[in-house]
Short mmCIF file of C-alpha atoms in Angstrom, two decimals:
data_model
loop_
_atom_site.label_atom_id
_atom_site.label_comp_id
_atom_site.label_asym_id
_atom_site.label_seq_id
_atom_site.Cartn_x
_atom_site.Cartn_y
_atom_site.Cartn_z
CA MET A 30 79.68 83.49 61.83
CA PRO A 31 77.89 81.18 64.31
CA GLY A 32 79.77 80.44 67.49
CA THR A 33 81.96 83.55 67.16
CA PRO A 34 81.76 86.00 70.06
CA PRO A 35 80.07 89.27 69.14
CA GLY A 36 82.51 91.94 68.06
CA SER A 37 85.42 89.57 67.47
CA ASN A 38 85.28 90.01 63.69
CA ARG A 39 85.44 93.78 63.89
CA ASN A 40 88.07 95.67 61.99
CA PRO A 41 90.70 97.03 64.44
CA ALA A 42 90.70 100.31 62.51
CA ALA A 43 86.92 100.75 63.00
CA PRO A 44 87.15 102.70 66.31
CA ALA A 45 89.65 105.13 64.77
CA ALA A 46 87.40 105.57 61.74
CA LEU A 47 84.42 106.22 64.03
CA VAL A 48 86.37 108.83 66.01
CA GLY A 49 87.48 110.40 62.73
CA ARG A 50 83.92 110.62 61.43
CA TRP A 51 82.68 112.25 64.64
CA ALA A 52 85.61 114.65 64.75
CA ARG A 53 84.93 115.69 61.15
CA ARG A 54 81.27 116.22 62.03
CA ALA A 55 82.29 118.28 65.06
CA LEU A 56 84.45 120.47 62.83
CA GLY A 57 81.49 120.86 60.48
CA VAL A 58 79.23 121.86 63.36
CA LEU A 59 81.86 124.36 64.56
CA LEU A 60 82.06 125.86 61.09
CA ILE A 61 78.25 126.14 60.90
CA ALA A 62 78.17 127.76 64.35
CA MET A 63 80.79 130.25 63.19
CA VAL A 64 78.71 131.13 60.12
CA LEU A 65 75.64 131.61 62.32
CA LEU A 66 77.60 133.82 64.71
CA ASN A 67 78.88 135.86 61.79
CA VAL A 68 75.34 136.33 60.44
CA ALA A 69 74.03 137.24 63.91
CA ASN A 70 76.87 139.72 64.34
CA ALA A 71 76.17 141.32 60.96
CA LEU A 72 72.46 141.59 61.71
CA SER A 73 73.15 143.02 65.15
CA ARG A 74 75.65 145.51 63.76
CA TYR A 75 73.50 146.78 60.89
CA VAL A 76 70.01 146.41 62.37
CA LEU A 77 70.62 147.24 66.03
CA GLY A 78 73.69 149.39 65.48
CA GLN A 79 75.85 147.37 67.88
CA ALA A 80 78.09 144.38 67.19
CA ILE A 81 78.17 141.32 69.42
CA GLU A 82 81.02 141.89 71.89
CA GLY A 83 83.99 139.62 71.15
CA SER A 84 82.39 137.85 68.19
CA ASP A 85 85.15 138.80 65.78
CA GLU A 86 87.76 137.28 68.09
CA LEU A 87 85.68 134.14 68.53
CA LEU A 88 85.40 133.79 64.76
CA VAL A 89 89.12 134.23 64.21
CA PHE A 90 90.03 131.81 67.01
CA GLY A 91 87.46 129.30 65.75
CA MET A 92 88.86 129.51 62.24
CA VAL A 93 92.38 128.94 63.52
CA TRP A 94 91.19 125.74 65.24
CA VAL A 95 89.27 124.59 62.15
CA VAL A 96 92.33 125.10 59.95
CA PHE A 97 94.81 123.30 62.20
CA LEU A 98 92.51 120.41 63.07
CA GLY A 99 91.49 120.17 59.42
CA ALA A 100 95.17 119.94 58.49
CA ALA A 101 95.42 116.74 60.53
CA PHE A 102 92.52 115.24 58.55
CA VAL A 103 94.04 116.36 55.26
CA THR A 104 97.27 114.65 56.34
CA LEU A 105 95.37 111.51 57.37
CA ASP A 106 93.68 111.33 53.97
CA ARG A 107 96.92 112.25 52.17
CA ARG A 108 95.08 115.01 50.36
CA HIS A 109 97.60 117.77 51.08
CA LEU A 110 99.26 119.63 48.26
CA SER A 111 102.20 117.80 46.80
CA PHE A 112 104.40 117.87 43.75
CA ASP A 113 104.34 114.33 42.49
CA VAL A 114 105.66 114.81 38.94
CA VAL A 115 108.93 113.03 39.75
CA SER A 116 107.49 110.39 42.06
CA ARG A 117 104.86 109.35 39.49
CA ALA A 118 107.67 108.43 37.10
CA LEU A 119 109.32 106.17 39.66
CA ARG A 120 108.77 102.47 40.05
CA PRO A 121 106.29 101.60 42.81
CA ARG A 122 108.88 100.38 45.31
CA LEU A 123 111.11 103.45 44.84
CA ARG A 124 108.01 105.64 45.01
CA GLY A 125 107.29 104.06 48.40
CA PHE A 126 110.78 104.91 49.64
CA VAL A 127 110.39 108.52 48.45
CA ARG A 128 107.08 108.71 50.32
CA VAL A 129 108.73 107.37 53.48
CA ALA A 130 111.54 109.94 53.18
CA GLY A 131 108.98 112.72 52.72
CA ASP A 132 107.03 111.49 55.74
CA LEU A 133 110.18 111.48 57.86
CA ILE A 134 110.98 115.05 56.87
CA MET A 135 107.42 116.17 57.64
CA ILE A 136 107.41 114.39 61.01
CA VAL A 137 110.59 116.22 62.00
CA LEU A 138 109.30 119.62 60.81
CA LEU A 139 105.83 119.22 62.32
CA GLY A 140 107.31 117.90 65.55
CA PHE A 141 109.68 120.85 65.75
CA VAL A 142 106.87 123.37 65.28
CA ALA A 143 104.67 121.50 67.80
CA LEU A 144 107.51 121.56 70.33
CA GLN A 145 108.03 125.30 69.85
CA SER A 146 104.28 125.82 70.16
CA PHE A 147 104.25 123.79 73.39
CA GLU A 148 106.77 126.22 74.88
CA VAL A 149 104.80 129.28 73.73
CA VAL A 150 101.51 127.86 75.03
CA GLY A 151 103.14 127.13 78.39
CA ARG A 152 104.45 130.68 78.65
CA LEU A 153 101.10 132.19 77.69
CA ALA A 154 99.32 130.03 80.27
CA ALA A 155 101.82 131.07 82.95
CA LEU A 156 101.33 134.74 82.11
CA GLY A 157 97.54 134.45 82.24
CA GLN A 158 97.22 136.70 79.21
CA ARG A 159 93.70 137.11 77.78
CA SER A 160 92.37 138.39 74.46
CA MET A 161 91.20 141.98 74.43
CA ALA A 162 87.54 141.73 73.38
CA ALA A 163 86.33 138.27 74.49
CA ALA A 164 88.80 137.84 77.40
CA ILE A 165 89.68 134.34 76.18
CA PRO A 166 92.95 132.99 77.59
CA THR A 167 95.44 133.39 74.73
CA TYR A 168 96.88 129.93 75.24
CA ILE A 169 93.61 128.47 73.88
CA PRO A 170 93.90 129.77 70.30
CA HIS A 171 97.67 129.23 70.34
CA SER A 172 97.09 125.60 71.36
CA ALA A 173 95.56 124.96 67.93
CA ILE A 174 99.04 124.93 66.40
CA LEU A 175 100.28 122.46 69.00
CA VAL A 176 97.27 120.16 68.65
CA GLY A 177 97.01 120.38 64.85
CA PHE A 178 100.70 119.84 64.14
CA GLY A 179 100.97 117.25 66.90
CA LEU A 180 98.08 115.26 65.41
CA SER A 181 99.49 115.65 61.90
CA SER A 182 102.88 114.32 62.97
CA LEU A 183 101.22 111.42 64.81
CA VAL A 184 99.14 110.58 61.73
CA LEU A 185 102.28 110.66 59.58
CA LEU A 186 104.20 108.51 62.05
CA LEU A 187 101.47 105.87 61.97
CA ALA A 188 101.34 106.05 58.16
CA LEU A 189 105.12 105.77 58.04
CA LEU A 190 105.11 102.65 60.18
CA ARG A 191 102.40 101.12 58.01
CA GLN A 192 104.28 102.06 54.81
CA ALA A 193 107.57 100.68 56.14
CA ALA A 194 105.89 97.38 56.95
CA THR A 195 104.43 97.25 53.43
CA LEU A 196 107.80 97.96 51.81
CA ARG A 197 109.52 95.34 53.93
CA THR A 198 107.02 92.64 52.97
CA ALA A 199 106.45 93.59 49.29
CA PRO A 200 107.33 90.84 46.81
CA ALA A 201 110.45 91.51 44.73
CA GLY A 202 108.52 91.31 41.43
CA ARG A 203 106.37 94.29 42.32
CA ASP A 204 109.26 96.65 41.56
CA GLU A 205 109.02 95.93 37.85
CA PRO A 206 106.84 98.28 35.78
CA GLY A 207 103.47 96.78 34.90
CA GLN A 208 103.58 94.12 37.63
CA GLY A 209 101.17 95.41 40.23
CA GLY A 210 102.04 97.98 42.82
CA GLU A 211 100.63 101.47 42.86
CA GLY A 212 98.87 103.03 39.91
CA PRO A 213 100.20 105.91 37.82
#
């Protein structure tokens, strides 16, 4: 629009979406690097007769990070496994309340695990313990649980706040079957 300062019409969610896209790409690159390391290790083991020192540990630790960071993206996209047989039969407004209750439970559980992980990571860092083959500080792979569950609970908290605002402002007629709201 003429006369509007550049960037003023941008979607406020755009920076988060950009960060999400780059983080997903980074996870993809990490996964490709892990596959390449695995192939190099196999070739080295069977052609040269000697495995790459510490590669198995690196692959396991990398996979742990991919899984826990990926869990945050699955949570963000709401693509995690769920049993929605009962909630699909509910009216849209009640379905929203059930979703909020589920999000609250998950926030508490994920937060609890993240808090326990924080304590374990702190203890491992204080001990200075390292992995046997690659000599990686053990707090690094254990931090994946803290970061992954922490991000997942943050994502759910933001979704919960957004959902609560939607429920609070939803028109009363939307609760009737066939009058808008969520699909089946």
